[in-house]
Structures are given as structure tokens and as C-alpha cells.
Coordinates of C-alpha atoms in Angstrom, one line a residue:
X195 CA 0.0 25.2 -3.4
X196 CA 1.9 24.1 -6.0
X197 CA 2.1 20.5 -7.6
X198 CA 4.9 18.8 -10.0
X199 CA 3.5 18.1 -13.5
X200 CA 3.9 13.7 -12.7
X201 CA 6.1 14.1 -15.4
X202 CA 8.0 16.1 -14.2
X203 CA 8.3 14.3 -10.6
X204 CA 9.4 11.6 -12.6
X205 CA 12.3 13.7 -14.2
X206 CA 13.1 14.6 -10.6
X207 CA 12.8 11.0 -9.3
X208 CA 15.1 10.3 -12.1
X209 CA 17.6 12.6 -11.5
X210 CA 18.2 11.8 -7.7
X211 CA 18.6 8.1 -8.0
X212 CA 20.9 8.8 -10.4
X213 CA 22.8 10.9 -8.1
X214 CA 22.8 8.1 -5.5
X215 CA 24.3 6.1 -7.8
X216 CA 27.3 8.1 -8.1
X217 CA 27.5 8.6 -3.9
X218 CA 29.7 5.3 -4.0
X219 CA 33.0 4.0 -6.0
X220 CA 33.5 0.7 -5.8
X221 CA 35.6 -1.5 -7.4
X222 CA 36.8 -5.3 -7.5
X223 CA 39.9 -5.6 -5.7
X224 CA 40.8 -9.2 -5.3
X225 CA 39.8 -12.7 -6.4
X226 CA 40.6 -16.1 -5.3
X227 CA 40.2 -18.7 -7.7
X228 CA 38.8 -22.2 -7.0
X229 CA 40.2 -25.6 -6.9
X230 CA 37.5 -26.7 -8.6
X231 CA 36.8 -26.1 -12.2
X232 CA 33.2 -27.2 -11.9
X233 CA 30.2 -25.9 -10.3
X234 CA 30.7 -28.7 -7.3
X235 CA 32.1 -25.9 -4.7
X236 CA 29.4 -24.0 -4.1
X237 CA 30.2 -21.1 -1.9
X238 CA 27.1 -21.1 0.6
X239 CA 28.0 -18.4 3.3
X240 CA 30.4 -15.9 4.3
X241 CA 30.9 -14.0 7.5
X242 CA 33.8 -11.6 9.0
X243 CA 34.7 -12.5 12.2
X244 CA 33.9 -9.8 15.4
X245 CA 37.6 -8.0 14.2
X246 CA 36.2 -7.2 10.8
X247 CA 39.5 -9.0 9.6
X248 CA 39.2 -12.6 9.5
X249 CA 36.9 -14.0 6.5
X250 CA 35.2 -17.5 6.8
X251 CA 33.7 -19.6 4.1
X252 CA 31.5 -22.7 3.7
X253 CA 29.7 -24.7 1.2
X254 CA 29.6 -28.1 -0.4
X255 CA 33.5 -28.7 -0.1
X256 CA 32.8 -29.8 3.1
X257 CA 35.6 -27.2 4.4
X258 CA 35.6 -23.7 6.6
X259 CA 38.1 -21.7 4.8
X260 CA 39.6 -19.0 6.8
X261 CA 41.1 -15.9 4.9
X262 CA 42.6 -12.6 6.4
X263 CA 41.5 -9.9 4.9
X264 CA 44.4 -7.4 5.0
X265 CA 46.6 -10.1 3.0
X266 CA 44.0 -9.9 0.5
X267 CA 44.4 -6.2 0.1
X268 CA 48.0 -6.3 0.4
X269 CA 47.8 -8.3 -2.2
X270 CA 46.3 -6.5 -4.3
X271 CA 48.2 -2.9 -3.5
X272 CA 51.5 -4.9 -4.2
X273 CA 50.3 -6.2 -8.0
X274 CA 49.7 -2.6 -8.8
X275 CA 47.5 -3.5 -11.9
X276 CA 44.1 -2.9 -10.3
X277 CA 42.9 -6.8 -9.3
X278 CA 44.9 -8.9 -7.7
X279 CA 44.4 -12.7 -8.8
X280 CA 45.3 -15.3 -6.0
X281 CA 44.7 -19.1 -5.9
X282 CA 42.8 -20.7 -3.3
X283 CA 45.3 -22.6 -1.8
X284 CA 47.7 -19.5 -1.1
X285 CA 45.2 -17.0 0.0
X286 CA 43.4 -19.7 2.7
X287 CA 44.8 -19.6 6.2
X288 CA 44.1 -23.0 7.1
X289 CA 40.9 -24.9 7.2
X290 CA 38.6 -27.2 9.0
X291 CA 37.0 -30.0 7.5
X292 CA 33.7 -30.9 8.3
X293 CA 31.3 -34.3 8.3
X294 CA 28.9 -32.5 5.8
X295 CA 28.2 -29.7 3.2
X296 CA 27.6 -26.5 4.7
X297 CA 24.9 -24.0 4.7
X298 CA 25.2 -21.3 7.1
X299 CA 28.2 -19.7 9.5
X300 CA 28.0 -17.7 12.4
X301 CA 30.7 -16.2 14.7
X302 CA 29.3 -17.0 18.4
X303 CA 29.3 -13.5 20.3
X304 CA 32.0 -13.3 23.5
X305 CA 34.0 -16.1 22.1
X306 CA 36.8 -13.4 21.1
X307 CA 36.2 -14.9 17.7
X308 CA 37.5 -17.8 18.9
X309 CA 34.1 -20.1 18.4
X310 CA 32.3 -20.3 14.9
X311 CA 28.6 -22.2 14.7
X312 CA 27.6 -23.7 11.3
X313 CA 24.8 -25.5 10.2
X314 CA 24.6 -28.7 7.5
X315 CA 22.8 -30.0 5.1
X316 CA 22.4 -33.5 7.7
X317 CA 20.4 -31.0 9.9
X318 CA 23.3 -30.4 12.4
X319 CA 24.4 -27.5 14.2
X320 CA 27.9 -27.4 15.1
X321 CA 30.4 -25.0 17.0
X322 CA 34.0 -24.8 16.3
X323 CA 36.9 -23.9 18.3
X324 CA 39.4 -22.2 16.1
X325 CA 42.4 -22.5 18.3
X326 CA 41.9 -26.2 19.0
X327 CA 40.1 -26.3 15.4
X328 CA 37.8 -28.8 16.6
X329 CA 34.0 -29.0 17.0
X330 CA 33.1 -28.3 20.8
X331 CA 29.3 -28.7 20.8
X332 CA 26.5 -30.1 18.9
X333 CA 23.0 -30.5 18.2
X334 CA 20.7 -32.5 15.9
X335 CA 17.3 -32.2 16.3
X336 CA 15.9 -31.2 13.5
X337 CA 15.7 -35.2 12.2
X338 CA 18.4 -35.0 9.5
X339 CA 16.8 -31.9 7.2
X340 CA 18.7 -29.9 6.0
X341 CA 20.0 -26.6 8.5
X342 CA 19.4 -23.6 6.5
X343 CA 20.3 -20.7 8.9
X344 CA 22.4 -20.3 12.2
X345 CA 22.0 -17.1 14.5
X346 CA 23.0 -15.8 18.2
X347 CA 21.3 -13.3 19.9
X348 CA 22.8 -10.7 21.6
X349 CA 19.8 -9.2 23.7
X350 CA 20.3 -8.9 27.4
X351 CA 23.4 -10.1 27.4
X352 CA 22.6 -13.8 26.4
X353 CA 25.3 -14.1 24.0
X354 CA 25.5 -17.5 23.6
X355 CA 21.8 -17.9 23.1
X356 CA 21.2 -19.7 19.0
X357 CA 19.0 -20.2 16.8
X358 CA 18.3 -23.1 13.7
X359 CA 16.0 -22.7 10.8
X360 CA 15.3 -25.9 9.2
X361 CA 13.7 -28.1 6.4
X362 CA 11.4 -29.5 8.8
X363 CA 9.6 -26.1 9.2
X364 CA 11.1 -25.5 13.0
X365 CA 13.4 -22.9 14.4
X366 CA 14.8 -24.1 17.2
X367 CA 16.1 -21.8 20.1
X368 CA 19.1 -23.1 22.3
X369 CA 21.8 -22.8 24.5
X370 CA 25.1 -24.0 23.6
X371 CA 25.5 -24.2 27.5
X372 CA 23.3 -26.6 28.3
X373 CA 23.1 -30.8 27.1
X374 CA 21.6 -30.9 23.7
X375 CA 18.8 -32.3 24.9
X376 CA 17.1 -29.5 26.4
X377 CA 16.0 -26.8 23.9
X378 CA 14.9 -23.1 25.1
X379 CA 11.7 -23.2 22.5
X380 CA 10.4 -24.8 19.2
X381 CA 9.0 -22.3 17.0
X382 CA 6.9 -23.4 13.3
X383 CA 5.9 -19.9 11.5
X384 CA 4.2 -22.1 9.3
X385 CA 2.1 -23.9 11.5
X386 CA 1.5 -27.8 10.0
X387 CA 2.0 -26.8 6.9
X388 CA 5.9 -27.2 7.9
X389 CA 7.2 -24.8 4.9
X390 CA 10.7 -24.5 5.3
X391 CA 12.7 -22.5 7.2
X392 CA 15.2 -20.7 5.2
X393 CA 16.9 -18.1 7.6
X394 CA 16.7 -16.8 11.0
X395 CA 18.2 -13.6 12.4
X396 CA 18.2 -11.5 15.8
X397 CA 18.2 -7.9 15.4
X398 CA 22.0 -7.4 15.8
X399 CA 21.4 -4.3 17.4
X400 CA 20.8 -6.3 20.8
X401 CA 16.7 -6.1 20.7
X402 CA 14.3 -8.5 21.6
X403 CA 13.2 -9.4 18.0
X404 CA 14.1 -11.9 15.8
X405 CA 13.2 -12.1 12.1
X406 CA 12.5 -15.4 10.1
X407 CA 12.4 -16.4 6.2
X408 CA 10.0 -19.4 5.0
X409 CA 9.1 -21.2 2.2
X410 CA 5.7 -20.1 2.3
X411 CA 5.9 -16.5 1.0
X412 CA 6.0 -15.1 4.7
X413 CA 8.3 -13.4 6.5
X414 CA 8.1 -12.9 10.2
X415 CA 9.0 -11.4 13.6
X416 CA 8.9 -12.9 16.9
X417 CA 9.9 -11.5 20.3
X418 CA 12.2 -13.8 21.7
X419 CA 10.6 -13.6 25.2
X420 CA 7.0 -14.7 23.6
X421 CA 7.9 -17.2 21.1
X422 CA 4.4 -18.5 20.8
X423 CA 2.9 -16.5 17.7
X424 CA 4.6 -13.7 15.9
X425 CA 4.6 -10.0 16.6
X426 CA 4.2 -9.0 12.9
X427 CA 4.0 -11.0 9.9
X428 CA 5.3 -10.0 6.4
X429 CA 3.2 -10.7 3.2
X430 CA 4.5 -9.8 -0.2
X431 CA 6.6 -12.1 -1.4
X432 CA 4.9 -14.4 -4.3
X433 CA 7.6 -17.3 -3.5
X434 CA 10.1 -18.1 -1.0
X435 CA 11.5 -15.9 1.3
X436 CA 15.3 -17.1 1.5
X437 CA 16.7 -14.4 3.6
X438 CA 16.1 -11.8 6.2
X439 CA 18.0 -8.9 7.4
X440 CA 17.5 -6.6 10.1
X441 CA 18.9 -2.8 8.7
X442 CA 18.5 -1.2 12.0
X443 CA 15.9 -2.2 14.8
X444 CA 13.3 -0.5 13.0
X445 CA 13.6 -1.9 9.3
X446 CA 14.0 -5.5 8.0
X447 CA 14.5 -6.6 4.6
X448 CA 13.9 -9.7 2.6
X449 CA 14.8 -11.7 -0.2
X450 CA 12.7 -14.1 -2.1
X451 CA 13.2 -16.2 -5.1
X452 CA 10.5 -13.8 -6.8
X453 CA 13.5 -11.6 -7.5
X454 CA 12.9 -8.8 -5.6
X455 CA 14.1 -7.3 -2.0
X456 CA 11.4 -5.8 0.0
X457 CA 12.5 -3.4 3.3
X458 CA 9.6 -4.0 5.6
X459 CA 9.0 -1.8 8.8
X460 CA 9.0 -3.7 12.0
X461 CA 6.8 -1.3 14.0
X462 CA 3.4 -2.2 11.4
X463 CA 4.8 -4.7 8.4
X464 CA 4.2 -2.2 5.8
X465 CA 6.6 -2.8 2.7
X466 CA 8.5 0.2 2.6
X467 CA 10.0 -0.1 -1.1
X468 CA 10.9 -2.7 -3.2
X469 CA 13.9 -3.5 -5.2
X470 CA 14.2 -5.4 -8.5
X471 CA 17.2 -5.8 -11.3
X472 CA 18.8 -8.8 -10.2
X473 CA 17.8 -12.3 -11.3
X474 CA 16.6 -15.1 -8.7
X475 CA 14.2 -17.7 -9.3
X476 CA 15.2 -20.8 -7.9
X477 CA 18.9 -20.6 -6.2
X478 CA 20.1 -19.1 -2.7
X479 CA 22.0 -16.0 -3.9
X480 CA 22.9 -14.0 -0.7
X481 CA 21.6 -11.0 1.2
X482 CA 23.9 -9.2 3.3
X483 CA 23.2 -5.2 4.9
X484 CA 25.8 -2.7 5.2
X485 CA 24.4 -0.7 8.0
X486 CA 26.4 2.4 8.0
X487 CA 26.2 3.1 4.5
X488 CA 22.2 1.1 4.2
X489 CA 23.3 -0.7 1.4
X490 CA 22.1 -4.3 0.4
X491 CA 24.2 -6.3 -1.2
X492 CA 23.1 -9.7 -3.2
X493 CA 23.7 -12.5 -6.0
X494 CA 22.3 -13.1 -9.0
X495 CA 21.7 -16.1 -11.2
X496 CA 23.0 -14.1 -14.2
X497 CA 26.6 -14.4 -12.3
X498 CA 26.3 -11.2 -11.6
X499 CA 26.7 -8.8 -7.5
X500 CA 24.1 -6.0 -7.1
X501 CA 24.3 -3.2 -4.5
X502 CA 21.2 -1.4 -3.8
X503 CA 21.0 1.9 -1.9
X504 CA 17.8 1.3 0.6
X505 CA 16.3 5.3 -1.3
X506 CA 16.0 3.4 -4.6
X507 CA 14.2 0.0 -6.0
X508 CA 16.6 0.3 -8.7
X509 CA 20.0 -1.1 -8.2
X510 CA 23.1 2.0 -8.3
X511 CA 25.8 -0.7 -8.8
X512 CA 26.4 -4.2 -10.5
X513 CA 29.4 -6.4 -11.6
X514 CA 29.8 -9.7 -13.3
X515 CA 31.9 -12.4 -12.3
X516 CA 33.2 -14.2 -15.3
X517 CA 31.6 -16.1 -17.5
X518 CA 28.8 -13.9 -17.2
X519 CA 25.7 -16.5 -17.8
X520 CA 22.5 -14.7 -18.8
X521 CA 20.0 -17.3 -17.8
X522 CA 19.4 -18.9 -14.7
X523 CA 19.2 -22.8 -14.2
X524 CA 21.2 -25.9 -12.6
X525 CA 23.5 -25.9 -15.6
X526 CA 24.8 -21.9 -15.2
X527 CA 27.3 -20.3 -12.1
X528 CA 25.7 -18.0 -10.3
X529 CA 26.2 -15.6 -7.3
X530 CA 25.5 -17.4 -4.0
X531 CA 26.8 -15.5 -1.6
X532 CA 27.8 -12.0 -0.3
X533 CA 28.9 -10.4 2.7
X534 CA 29.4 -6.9 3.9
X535 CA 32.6 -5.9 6.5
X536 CA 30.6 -4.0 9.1
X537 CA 32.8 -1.7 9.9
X538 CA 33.3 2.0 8.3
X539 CA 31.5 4.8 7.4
X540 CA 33.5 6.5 4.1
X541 CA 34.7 3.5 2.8
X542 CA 33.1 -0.3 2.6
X543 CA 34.3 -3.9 1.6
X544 CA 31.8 -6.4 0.4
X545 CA 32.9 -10.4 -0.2
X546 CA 30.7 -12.4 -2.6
X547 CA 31.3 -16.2 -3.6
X548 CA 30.2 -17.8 -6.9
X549 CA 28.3 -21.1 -7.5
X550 CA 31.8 -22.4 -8.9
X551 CA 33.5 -21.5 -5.5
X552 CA 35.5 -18.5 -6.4
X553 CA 35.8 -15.4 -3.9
X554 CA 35.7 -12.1 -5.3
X555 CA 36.8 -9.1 -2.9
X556 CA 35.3 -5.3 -3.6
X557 CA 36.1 -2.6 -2.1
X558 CA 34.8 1.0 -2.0
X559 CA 34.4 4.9 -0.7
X560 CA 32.4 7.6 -0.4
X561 CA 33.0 10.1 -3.2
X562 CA 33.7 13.6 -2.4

């Protein structure tokens, strides 16, 4: 039997990630400036609508912005110079305004895109109506923390079936059906310790699982038809775990303000690999999972959007917004959210928002 020198393995190791890196071309194609000039529009979540053509946005301004994609791209294919630069004000749709800043959006599945669900930093949950662009339901009882994370599931067909991870260490399961009063089940991963909730997710694929991020190092898993003690908990993370994201029903991954991704498998909570370049210590920078390609996209507080392929802990592409800050801290822009377009399988789009509210568009293919 023969056996690589380590070396040499290394070489070989080497060699293939950087391969990977050259599986993908991507390339910013658009970006939408801010109104603001300071770091006071935050860009807290994005999310495609169920078309893959509609792009929301939230954050601090108190706004949902609406954007359609293709008029970004046109945009861009009719300036000819590579980037396209628009301002805020002509590349928005319209908008909603809303009581509080935003944290988190979610397109409600079987509304026909039609309903969005947000949480606040006033520890609301709200649902929109986009054609009547006017809230339609509501909930508040997580006693005025701070929502962090909105979710619907889509197993059994209970599409209108959410979930709300708090500041007051709950995740609360409910039906937008039903008075506001009445709540499907209660769930604290932390126990009395009450860590924060920082995200919830079902497993998109239409499973019974749905994964949760906490502020005390742990990820876990719960079966949404047992929601009295997780089915797996995930232990790696040395601070917060700010996001979780189901890659397929067999993998999650996390993100944690350690500065590292982890991709966990579901059937044992064994860390599969971990990946480290970008720089998070303290801020909510983003996670978002292209499934068809299995590429993770994230922030950084050095200003900067990584792309990680899920075969390497290394990343295999980065790019800056501008000004490129080095350090992290209150005073510096950073990358605070990102979003993958779902659909494709050659070619990809990913959206990420800056600390300082501008929208940056990339797109990208599959080389030959």
C-alpha cells in the first residue's frame, strides 16, 4: 500500500483547493448607493422573494425596500463599463415603512410572494401585505426584546407555520392563522440561562427539523413535532452563534462571532470542516447558502464579502466594498448582510448590504 509523503498530501491539498477556486467567475455587477452618508442605515437582512426576482431589504431605516432584480442587471448591461452605479432612490420599487428598526425578513410560503414577515428590534413580529402594503398580522410576545430571526416552515404542508428567535432566550412557534394569543410552543435552547436567540431556521427542504443559533456558543436541532429538548446539539463555537443554515437536510452550517463557519452534520453533530479568512468578532455580518453550487456566502468587519466552497476551510473568493476598513469596531463599515438567489445551477447572483446601507449586486458562472 502506498502512502503520500504528508508533504506531499499537502502539495496535493494545495493544489485542488486552488483549483476550486477557479471553478467560479464572479464579478460585482451593480451597486446602489445609500441615502445616508453615515453608518446610521444598517442593512440588516435581505431575502429574494419565491420568483427569485424581487429583492427586499431591512434595517435601521425603519423601511422594506423592494428592488427588482432584472432592472438591476439591465442596468448594468446598458452602462457597458462593467458596474453599474445606481442611487437608492431610483433603483427602489417602492417601500413600506415600519414602527421600528428591522432585523430579520421572511417571504411567508403560499402567499404568491404576496406576504413578507419581519421581525424588530421592539420584539415584534409582523407580516406584510405587499399589494395593500400594509401589516396584516402581529405578534408580541417576546416582552419588547429585541426579534433576531423570523422563519416558516414548510414541512407537511404547514406553510404558514413561524418561528421567532429572541433576546429573551425563547423561540416561539406560531400560527399566523390563529389570535396572537395562542402560540403552537415555547422553546429556550438555553434553559434559564436565557442566552439569546440569534436565528432560527426550518430545513427548507420541507423536513421536520429546525436549526437554532444562541448566544451561548451552541447550536441546535429540534424536531418540530418534539419541541421539548433538542435532537442534536452543536458544540464548537467559542462565542456566539449568530446564524444557522441548513445546506441540504443532511448538513447545517453556522456562524459565530469567533470568525469562523463550521458545517455540522445533522445525523451525529460532528463538525464536518471549518472555515476561516473572514473577520467577525462582535457584529452580525450575514450567512446565506447557495445550495446548488454549496457555496456560503458572508460579511466581514474588514468591509469585505467572502464565498466559501463547502470542500475548503479556506475562502476561493473575496471582494471589498469601498472604503475597505482593516479593523473591526463600532467606528468602521462593515458587511452585514448577504444573500444568495436560489435559483441556477451554471450561473449564481449573490446580494450583500454594508453597515453604511449600500447594496452591492454580484453575479457569476461556472467556468468551462
Amino acid at each position: 500500500m502506498n502512502t503520500l509523503h504528508p508533504h506531499k498530501q499537502q502539495q496535493e491539498q494545495a493544489q485542488q483547493q486552488e483549483e476550486a477556486r477557479y471553478e467560479w467567475d464572479l464579478s460585482l455587477s451593480t451597486v446602489v448607493s445609500s441615502s445616508s452618508s453615515s453608518a446610521s442605515d444598517v442593512i440588516g437582512a435581505i431575502e429574494f422573494d419565491p420568483t427569485d426576482n424581487i429583492v427586499a431589504t431591512a434595517g435601521i431605516s425603519r423601511k422594506i425596500r423592494f428592488y427588482g432584480l432584472p432592472s438591476l442587471l439591465r442596468n448594468n448591461a446598458v452602462s457597458g463599463t462593467g458596474v453599474s452605479f445606481v442611487d437608492q432612490a431610483t433603483a427602489c420599487e417602492y417601500y413600506i415603512c415600519t414602527p421600528a428598526k428591522l432585523s430579520s425578513l421572511r417571504w411567508r410560503p403560499g402567499s404568491g410572494g404576496r406576504v413578507i414577515g419581519s421581525g424588530d428590534y421592539d420584539g415584534v413580529v409582523t407580516e406584510y401585505d405587499l399589494e395593500k402594503r400594509t401589516p396584516v398580522f402581529e405578534r408580541d410576545e417576546h416582552g419588547g426584546r429585541r426579534v433576531w430571526s423570523v422563519d416558516y416552515t414548510r414541512h407537511g404542508g404547514a406553510s404558514t407555520v413561524g418561528a421567532s428567535g429572541s433576546d429573551d432566550g425563547t423561540m416561539q412557534v406560531w400560527d399566523p392563522r390563529c389570535p396572537p394569543e395562542e402560540s403552537v410552543g415555547v422553546v429556550r435552547p438555553a434553559g434559564i440561562c436565557r442566552s439569546a436567540v440569534c436565528c432560527v431556521e426550518f430545513d427548507p427542504s420541507g423536513g421536520p427539523a429546525v436549526a437554532v443559533g444562541c448566544a451561548d456558543r451552541k447550536g441546535y436541532v429540534y424536531d418540530i413535532r418534539k419541541l421539548v429538548d433538542p435532537a442534536l446539539t452543536l458544540q464548537g463555537h467559542t462565542k456566539t452563534v449568530s446564524y444557522v443554515r441548513f445546506l441540504d437536510g443532511g448538513t447545517v452550517v453556522t456562524a459565530g462571532t469567533d470568525g469562523c463557519l463550521k458545517l455540522w452534520s445533522v445525523e451525529d453533530g460532528r463538525v464536518i470542516r471549518t472555515y476561516e479568512g473572514h473577520v467577525n468578532n462582535r457584529n452580525f455580518v450575514g450567512l446565506s447558502v447557495w445550495r446548488n453550487g454549496a457555496l456560503f456566502g458572508c460579511g466581514s468587519e474588514n468591509n469585505r464579502v467572502f464565498v466559501y466552497d463547502r470542500r475548503w476551510g479556506k475562502p476561493v473568493w473575496v471582494d471589498g466594498f469601498e472604503p475597505v476598513g482593516m479593523n473591526s469596531g463600532s467606528d468602521k463599515r462593515f458587511v452585514s448582510s448577504v444573500c444568495w438567489r436560489q435559483s441556477g445551477v451554471d450561473q449564481c447572483t449573490l446580494v450583500a448590504g454594508g453597515s453604511d446601507g449600500v447594496l452591492q449586486v454580484y453575479v457569476g458562472k461556472r467556468k468551462p
